[in-house]
Coordinates of N, CA, C and O in Angstrom, one line a residue:
X1 N 169.8 167.6 156.3 CA 168.8 168.5 155.8 C 167.4 167.9 155.5 O 167.3 166.7 155.1
X2 N 166.4 168.6 155.9 CA 165.1 168.2 155.7 C 164.6 168.1 154.1 O 164.8 169.2 153.6
X3 N 164.1 167.0 153.8 CA 163.7 166.8 152.4 C 162.4 166.2 152.3 O 162.3 165.1 153.0
X4 N 161.5 166.7 151.4 CA 160.3 165.8 151.0 C 160.3 165.6 149.5 O 160.6 166.5 148.8
X5 N 160.2 164.4 149.0 CA 160.3 164.0 147.8 C 159.3 163.2 147.1 O 159.1 162.2 147.6
X6 N 158.5 163.8 146.2 CA 157.3 163.2 145.6 C 157.8 162.3 144.4 O 158.7 162.6 143.9
X7 N 157.1 161.2 144.2 CA 157.2 160.4 143.1 C 155.9 159.8 142.8 O 155.0 159.7 143.4
X8 N 155.9 159.2 141.6 CA 154.6 158.4 141.1 C 153.7 159.2 140.2 O 152.8 158.6 139.6
X9 N 154.1 160.4 139.8 CA 153.4 161.0 138.8 C 153.5 160.6 137.4 O 154.5 160.0 137.1
X10 N 152.7 161.0 136.4 CA 152.7 160.7 135.1 C 151.6 161.1 134.4 O 150.8 161.8 134.6
X11 N 151.6 160.5 133.1 CA 150.5 160.6 132.0 C 149.5 159.5 132.2 O 149.9 158.3 132.2
X12 N 148.1 159.6 132.3 CA 147.3 158.7 132.5 C 146.0 159.1 131.6 O 145.7 160.4 131.8
X13 N 145.1 158.2 131.3 CA 143.7 158.3 130.7 C 142.8 158.7 131.7 O 142.9 158.1 132.9
X14 N 141.7 159.4 131.3 CA 140.6 159.7 132.2 C 140.0 158.2 132.7 O 140.1 157.4 131.8
X15 N 139.8 158.1 134.0 CA 139.3 156.8 134.5 C 140.5 155.9 135.1 O 140.1 155.0 135.7
X16 N 141.7 156.3 134.7 CA 142.8 155.5 135.2 C 143.1 155.8 136.8 O 142.7 156.8 137.3
X17 N 144.2 155.3 137.2 CA 144.7 155.4 138.5 C 146.3 155.7 138.7 O 146.9 155.3 137.9
X18 N 146.6 156.5 139.7 CA 148.0 156.6 140.0 C 148.3 156.6 141.5 O 147.2 157.0 142.3
X19 N 149.4 156.3 142.0 CA 149.7 156.2 143.2 C 150.8 157.1 143.4 O 151.9 156.8 143.0
X20 N 150.8 158.3 144.2 CA 151.8 159.1 144.6 C 152.4 158.7 145.8 O 151.6 158.5 146.8
X21 N 153.7 158.8 146.1 CA 154.3 158.7 147.2 C 155.2 159.8 147.6 O 155.9 160.5 146.9
X22 N 155.3 160.2 148.9 CA 156.2 161.4 149.3 C 157.2 160.7 150.4 O 156.6 160.2 151.3
X23 N 158.5 160.7 150.3 CA 159.3 160.2 151.1 C 160.2 161.3 151.8 O 160.7 162.4 151.2
X24 N 160.0 161.4 153.2 CA 160.6 162.3 154.1 C 162.0 161.9 154.6 O 162.2 160.7 154.9
X25 N 163.0 162.8 154.6 CA 164.4 162.6 155.4 C 165.0 163.7 156.0 O 164.3 164.8 155.8
X26 N 165.7 163.4 156.8 CA 166.4 164.4 157.6 C 165.6 164.7 159.0 O 166.1 165.4 160.0
X27 N 164.3 164.3 159.0 CA 163.5 164.5 160.2 C 162.4 163.5 160.1 O 161.8 163.3 159.1
X28 N 162.0 163.1 161.3 CA 160.7 162.2 161.4 C 159.6 163.1 161.6 O 159.5 164.1 162.4
X29 N 158.7 162.7 160.8 CA 157.2 163.6 160.8 C 156.2 162.7 161.4 O 154.9 163.0 161.1
X30 N 156.6 161.7 162.2 CA 155.6 160.6 162.7 C 154.6 161.2 163.7 O 153.6 160.7 164.0
X31 N 155.1 162.5 164.3 CA 154.2 163.1 165.3 C 153.2 164.1 164.7 O 152.5 164.7 165.4
X32 N 153.2 164.3 163.3 CA 152.5 165.6 162.7 C 151.8 165.3 161.7 O 152.0 164.1 161.0
X33 N 150.8 166.0 161.4 CA 149.8 165.7 160.3 C 150.6 166.0 159.0 O 151.7 166.8 158.8
X34 N 150.2 165.3 157.8 CA 150.7 165.5 156.5 C 149.5 165.9 155.6 O 148.6 165.5 155.8
X35 N 150.0 166.6 154.5 CA 149.1 166.9 153.6 C 149.4 166.8 152.2 O 150.7 166.6 151.8
X36 N 148.4 166.9 151.2 CA 148.7 166.8 149.8 C 148.0 168.1 149.2 O 146.7 168.3 149.5
X37 N 148.7 168.8 148.4 CA 148.2 170.0 147.5 C 148.4 169.8 146.0 O 149.1 169.0 145.7
X38 N 147.7 170.7 145.3 CA 148.0 170.7 143.9 C 147.9 172.1 143.3 O 147.0 172.8 143.8
X39 N 148.3 172.3 142.3 CA 148.6 173.4 141.6 C 148.8 173.4 140.1 O 149.5 172.7 139.6
X40 N 147.6 174.0 139.3 CA 147.6 174.1 137.9 C 148.3 175.3 137.5 O 148.2 176.3 138.1
X41 N 148.8 175.4 136.2 CA 149.3 176.6 135.7 C 148.3 177.7 135.9 O 147.3 177.7 135.3
X42 N 148.9 178.8 136.4 CA 148.2 180.2 136.4 C 147.0 180.1 137.5 O 146.2 181.0 137.6
X43 N 147.1 178.9 138.2 CA 146.0 178.8 139.5 C 146.8 178.8 140.9 O 147.9 178.6 140.9
X44 N 146.1 179.1 141.9 CA 146.3 178.9 143.3 C 146.6 177.3 143.6 O 146.0 176.5 143.0
X45 N 147.5 177.3 144.6 CA 147.6 176.0 145.3 C 146.4 175.5 145.9 O 146.1 176.2 147.0
X46 N 145.8 174.5 145.6 CA 144.6 174.0 146.4 C 144.8 172.7 147.2 O 145.4 171.9 146.9
X47 N 144.2 172.8 148.4 CA 144.2 171.7 149.2 C 143.6 170.3 148.6 O 142.5 170.4 147.9
X48 N 144.2 169.2 148.8 CA 143.6 168.1 148.4 C 143.3 167.1 149.3 O 142.0 166.6 149.5
X49 N 144.2 166.8 150.4 CA 143.9 165.7 151.3 C 144.8 166.0 152.4 O 146.0 166.5 152.2
X50 N 144.5 165.6 153.8 CA 145.3 165.8 154.8 C 145.1 164.4 155.6 O 144.1 163.8 155.8
X51 N 146.2 164.3 156.6 CA 146.1 162.9 157.4 C 146.7 163.3 158.8 O 147.8 164.0 158.7
X52 N 146.2 162.9 159.9 CA 146.6 163.0 161.2 C 148.1 162.2 161.5 O 148.3 161.2 160.7
X53 N 148.5 162.4 162.5 CA 149.8 161.9 162.7 C 149.9 160.3 162.7 O 150.8 159.6 162.4
X54 N 148.9 159.7 163.2 CA 148.9 158.2 163.1 C 147.8 157.8 162.1 O 147.6 156.6 162.2
X55 N 147.4 158.4 161.1 CA 146.7 157.9 160.2 C 144.9 157.9 160.8 O 144.3 157.3 159.7
X56 N 144.7 158.2 161.8 CA 143.4 157.9 162.4 C 142.3 158.9 162.0 O 141.1 158.8 161.9
X57 N 142.7 160.0 161.4 CA 141.9 161.1 160.8 C 142.2 161.5 159.5 O 143.4 161.6 159.3
X58 N 141.3 161.7 158.5 CA 141.5 162.1 157.4 C 140.6 163.4 156.8 O 139.6 163.4 157.4
X59 N 141.1 164.1 155.9 CA 140.3 165.2 155.3 C 140.5 165.3 153.8 O 141.8 165.2 153.4
X60 N 139.4 165.6 152.9 CA 139.8 165.5 151.6 C 138.8 166.6 151.2 O 137.7 167.1 151.6
X61 N 139.3 167.4 149.9 CA 138.6 168.3 149.2 C 137.4 167.6 148.6 O 137.4 166.4 148.2
X62 N 136.2 168.3 148.5 CA 135.0 167.8 147.9 C 135.3 167.1 146.6 O 134.6 166.3 146.1
X63 N 136.0 167.9 145.7 CA 136.2 167.3 144.5 C 137.0 165.9 144.3 O 137.0 165.4 143.1
X64 N 137.6 165.5 145.2 CA 138.3 164.2 145.3 C 137.7 163.1 146.2 O 138.2 162.1 146.2
X65 N 136.6 163.6 147.0 CA 136.1 162.4 147.9 C 135.6 161.4 147.0 O 135.0 161.5 146.2
X66 N 135.9 160.1 147.6 CA 135.5 159.0 147.0 C 136.4 158.4 145.9 O 136.1 157.2 145.6
X67 N 137.2 159.2 145.5 CA 138.2 158.9 144.4 C 139.6 158.7 145.1 O 140.5 157.9 144.6
X68 N 140.1 159.7 145.9 CA 141.4 159.7 146.5 C 141.5 159.0 147.8 O 140.5 159.4 148.6
X69 N 142.6 158.5 148.1 CA 142.9 158.1 149.5 C 144.2 158.3 150.0 O 145.2 158.0 149.2
X70 N 144.3 158.9 151.1 CA 145.6 159.3 151.7 C 146.1 158.4 152.8 O 145.2 158.1 153.7
X71 N 147.1 157.9 152.9 CA 147.7 157.0 154.0 C 149.2 157.3 154.3 O 149.7 158.0 153.5
X72 N 149.8 156.7 155.3 CA 151.0 157.1 155.7 C 151.5 155.8 156.4 O 150.9 154.8 157.0
X73 N 152.9 155.5 156.4 CA 153.6 154.6 157.0 C 154.8 155.3 157.8 O 155.7 155.7 157.2
X74 N 154.5 155.5 159.3 CA 155.4 156.3 159.9 C 156.8 155.6 160.2 O 157.9 156.1 160.4
X75 N 156.8 154.2 160.0 CA 158.0 153.4 160.1 C 159.0 153.7 159.0 O 160.1 153.7 159.2
X76 N 158.4 154.2 157.8 CA 159.1 154.4 156.8 C 159.2 155.9 156.4 O 160.0 156.4 155.5
X77 N 158.6 156.6 157.2 CA 158.4 158.1 157.1 C 157.9 158.4 155.7 O 158.6 159.5 155.0
X78 N 156.9 157.9 155.3 CA 156.2 158.3 153.8 C 154.7 158.5 154.2 O 154.2 157.9 155.1
X79 N 154.3 159.1 153.0 CA 152.9 159.4 153.0 C 152.3 159.2 151.4 O 153.2 159.5 150.5
X80 N 151.5 158.4 151.3 CA 150.9 158.2 149.8 C 149.7 158.7 149.5 O 148.8 159.0 150.4
X81 N 149.4 158.8 148.3 CA 148.1 159.4 147.8 C 147.5 158.4 146.6 O 148.3 158.5 145.5
X82 N 146.5 157.7 146.8 CA 146.1 156.8 145.8 C 145.0 157.5 145.0 O 144.0 157.9 145.7
X83 N 145.1 157.8 143.9 CA 144.2 158.5 143.0 C 143.4 157.4 142.0 O 144.0 156.9 141.1
X84 N 142.3 157.5 142.1 CA 141.4 156.5 141.2 C 140.5 157.4 140.5 O 140.0 158.4 140.9
X85 N 139.9 156.6 139.4 CA 139.0 157.3 138.5 C 139.4 158.9 138.3 O 138.6 159.8 138.4
X86 N 140.6 158.9 137.9 CA 141.1 160.2 137.4 C 140.3 161.1 136.3 O 139.8 160.6 135.5
X87 N 140.2 162.4 136.6 CA 139.6 163.2 135.6 C 140.6 164.2 134.9 O 141.5 164.5 135.5
X88 N 140.1 164.7 133.8 CA 141.2 165.8 133.2 C 141.3 167.0 134.2 O 142.5 167.5 134.3
X89 N 140.4 167.4 134.8 CA 140.5 168.5 135.9 C 141.3 168.2 137.2 O 141.7 169.0 137.8
X90 N 141.9 166.9 137.3 CA 142.9 166.4 138.1 C 144.3 166.8 137.8 O 145.2 166.8 138.6
X91 N 144.6 167.3 136.5 CA 145.9 167.6 136.0 C 146.3 168.7 136.8 O 145.8 169.9 136.9
X92 N 147.5 168.5 137.3 CA 148.3 169.6 138.0 C 149.6 169.2 138.6 O 150.0 167.8 138.2
X93 N 150.4 169.9 139.1 CA 151.6 169.5 140.0 C 151.1 169.2 141.4 O 150.5 170.1 142.2
X94 N 151.4 168.2 141.9 CA 151.0 167.5 143.3 C 152.2 167.6 144.1 O 153.3 167.3 143.8
X95 N 152.0 168.4 145.3 CA 152.9 168.5 146.3 C 152.6 167.9 147.7 O 151.3 168.0 148.0
X96 N 153.5 167.3 148.2 CA 153.4 166.8 149.6 C 153.7 167.9 150.7 O 154.8 168.8 150.3
X97 N 153.4 167.8 151.8 CA 153.7 169.1 152.8 C 153.6 168.4 154.3 O 152.7 167.6 154.4
X98 N 154.4 169.0 155.0 CA 154.5 168.5 156.4 C 154.2 169.6 157.4 O 154.7 170.8 157.3
X99 N 153.2 169.5 158.2 CA 153.0 170.2 159.3 C 154.2 170.0 160.4 O 154.9 169.1 160.5
X100 N 154.4 171.1 161.1 CA 155.7 171.0 162.0 C 155.3 171.2 163.6 O 156.3 171.3 164.4
X101 N 154.2 170.9 163.9 CA 153.7 171.2 165.3 C 152.7 170.0 165.7 O 152.1 169.6 164.7
X102 N 152.6 169.7 167.0 CA 151.4 168.9 167.3 C 150.0 169.6 167.1 O 150.0 170.6 167.2
X103 N 149.1 168.7 166.5 CA 148.0 169.4 166.2 C 146.9 168.6 166.9 O 146.5 167.4 166.8
X104 N 146.1 169.4 167.5 CA 144.9 168.8 168.4 C 143.6 169.2 167.7 O 142.6 168.5 168.1
X105 N 143.4 170.1 166.9 CA 142.2 170.5 166.4 C 142.1 169.9 165.2 O 142.6 168.9 164.8
X106 N 141.1 170.5 164.2 CA 140.9 170.2 162.8 C 142.2 170.1 162.1 O 143.1 170.8 162.2
X107 N 142.3 169.3 161.1 CA 143.5 169.2 160.2 C 143.6 170.3 159.4 O 142.8 170.9 159.0
X108 N 144.8 170.9 159.2 CA 145.2 172.1 158.5 C 144.8 171.8 157.0 O 145.3 170.8 156.5
X109 N 144.1 172.7 156.6 CA 143.8 172.8 155.0 C 144.3 173.9 154.3 O 144.3 173.9 153.1
X110 N 144.9 174.9 155.0 CA 145.7 176.1 154.3 C 147.1 175.6 154.1 O 147.7 175.2 154.9
X111 N 147.6 176.0 152.8 CA 149.0 175.9 152.5 C 149.9 176.7 153.5 O 151.0 176.0 153.8
X112 N 149.6 177.9 154.0 CA 150.5 178.5 154.8 C 150.6 177.9 156.1 O 151.5 178.6 156.9
X113 N 150.0 177.0 156.4 CA 150.0 176.3 157.7 C 151.1 175.3 157.8 O 151.4 174.8 158.9
X114 N 151.6 174.8 156.8 CA 152.6 173.8 156.6 C 154.1 174.3 156.5 O 154.2 175.5 155.9
X115 N 154.8 173.5 157.1 CA 156.2 174.3 157.1 C 157.3 173.7 156.0 O 158.1 174.4 155.8
X116 N 157.1 172.4 155.6 CA 157.9 171.9 154.7 C 157.1 171.4 153.4 O 156.1 170.8 153.5
X117 N 157.8 171.6 152.2 CA 157.3 171.1 151.0 C 158.2 170.4 150.1 O 159.4 170.5 150.0
X118 N 157.6 169.4 149.3 CA 158.3 168.7 148.4 C 158.5 169.5 147.1 O 157.9 170.7 146.9
X119 N 159.1 168.9 146.2 CA 159.3 169.7 144.8 C 158.2 169.6 143.9 O 158.2 170.2 142.9
X120 N 157.3 168.6 144.1 CA 156.3 168.4 143.2 C 156.3 167.2 142.2 O 157.6 167.1 141.8
X121 N 155.4 166.6 141.8 CA 155.3 165.8 140.9 C 154.1 166.1 139.8 O 152.9 166.2 140.3
X122 N 154.3 166.0 138.6 CA 153.4 166.2 137.5 C 152.5 165.3 137.3 O 152.8 163.8 137.2
X123 N 151.0 165.4 137.3 CA 150.1 164.4 137.0 C 149.3 164.8 136.0 O 148.7 166.2 135.9
X124 N 149.4 164.3 134.8 CA 148.7 164.9 133.5 C 147.4 163.7 133.2 O 147.7 162.5 133.2
X125 N 146.0 164.1 133.1 CA 145.1 163.3 132.8 C 144.6 163.7 131.5 O 144.0 164.7 131.4
X126 N 144.5 162.8 130.6 CA 144.1 163.0 129.2 C 142.6 162.6 129.1 O 142.3 161.5 129.8
X127 N 141.9 163.0 128.0 CA 140.5 162.7 127.8 C 140.3 161.9 126.8 O 139.4 161.3 126.6

């Protein structure tokens, strides 16, 4: 069975850092883009970052540029999100997602373009 499992979330003070990891199993996603999204209570799921199949291209939401870095290790079938200088507005459940087709154009930024999702990991940033 295909599974994506996020880990690394927790409680951190503003200005701190966290590193999230997403481990995939049941299928290799080494040929496909991967993405990170986040959702706060009562709000829609928003795009955070995306990464091409080989890590050569990245895309970030304006709100996290310069603070977050997405990376992947295809040998381990994992994708990470390094989050620095965290702000209270970063508080949300963070989800990793996997695209399921070869992508030649711009990296996908819409949630409905991704085929597989993890269960999410909570990130809480206190002021």
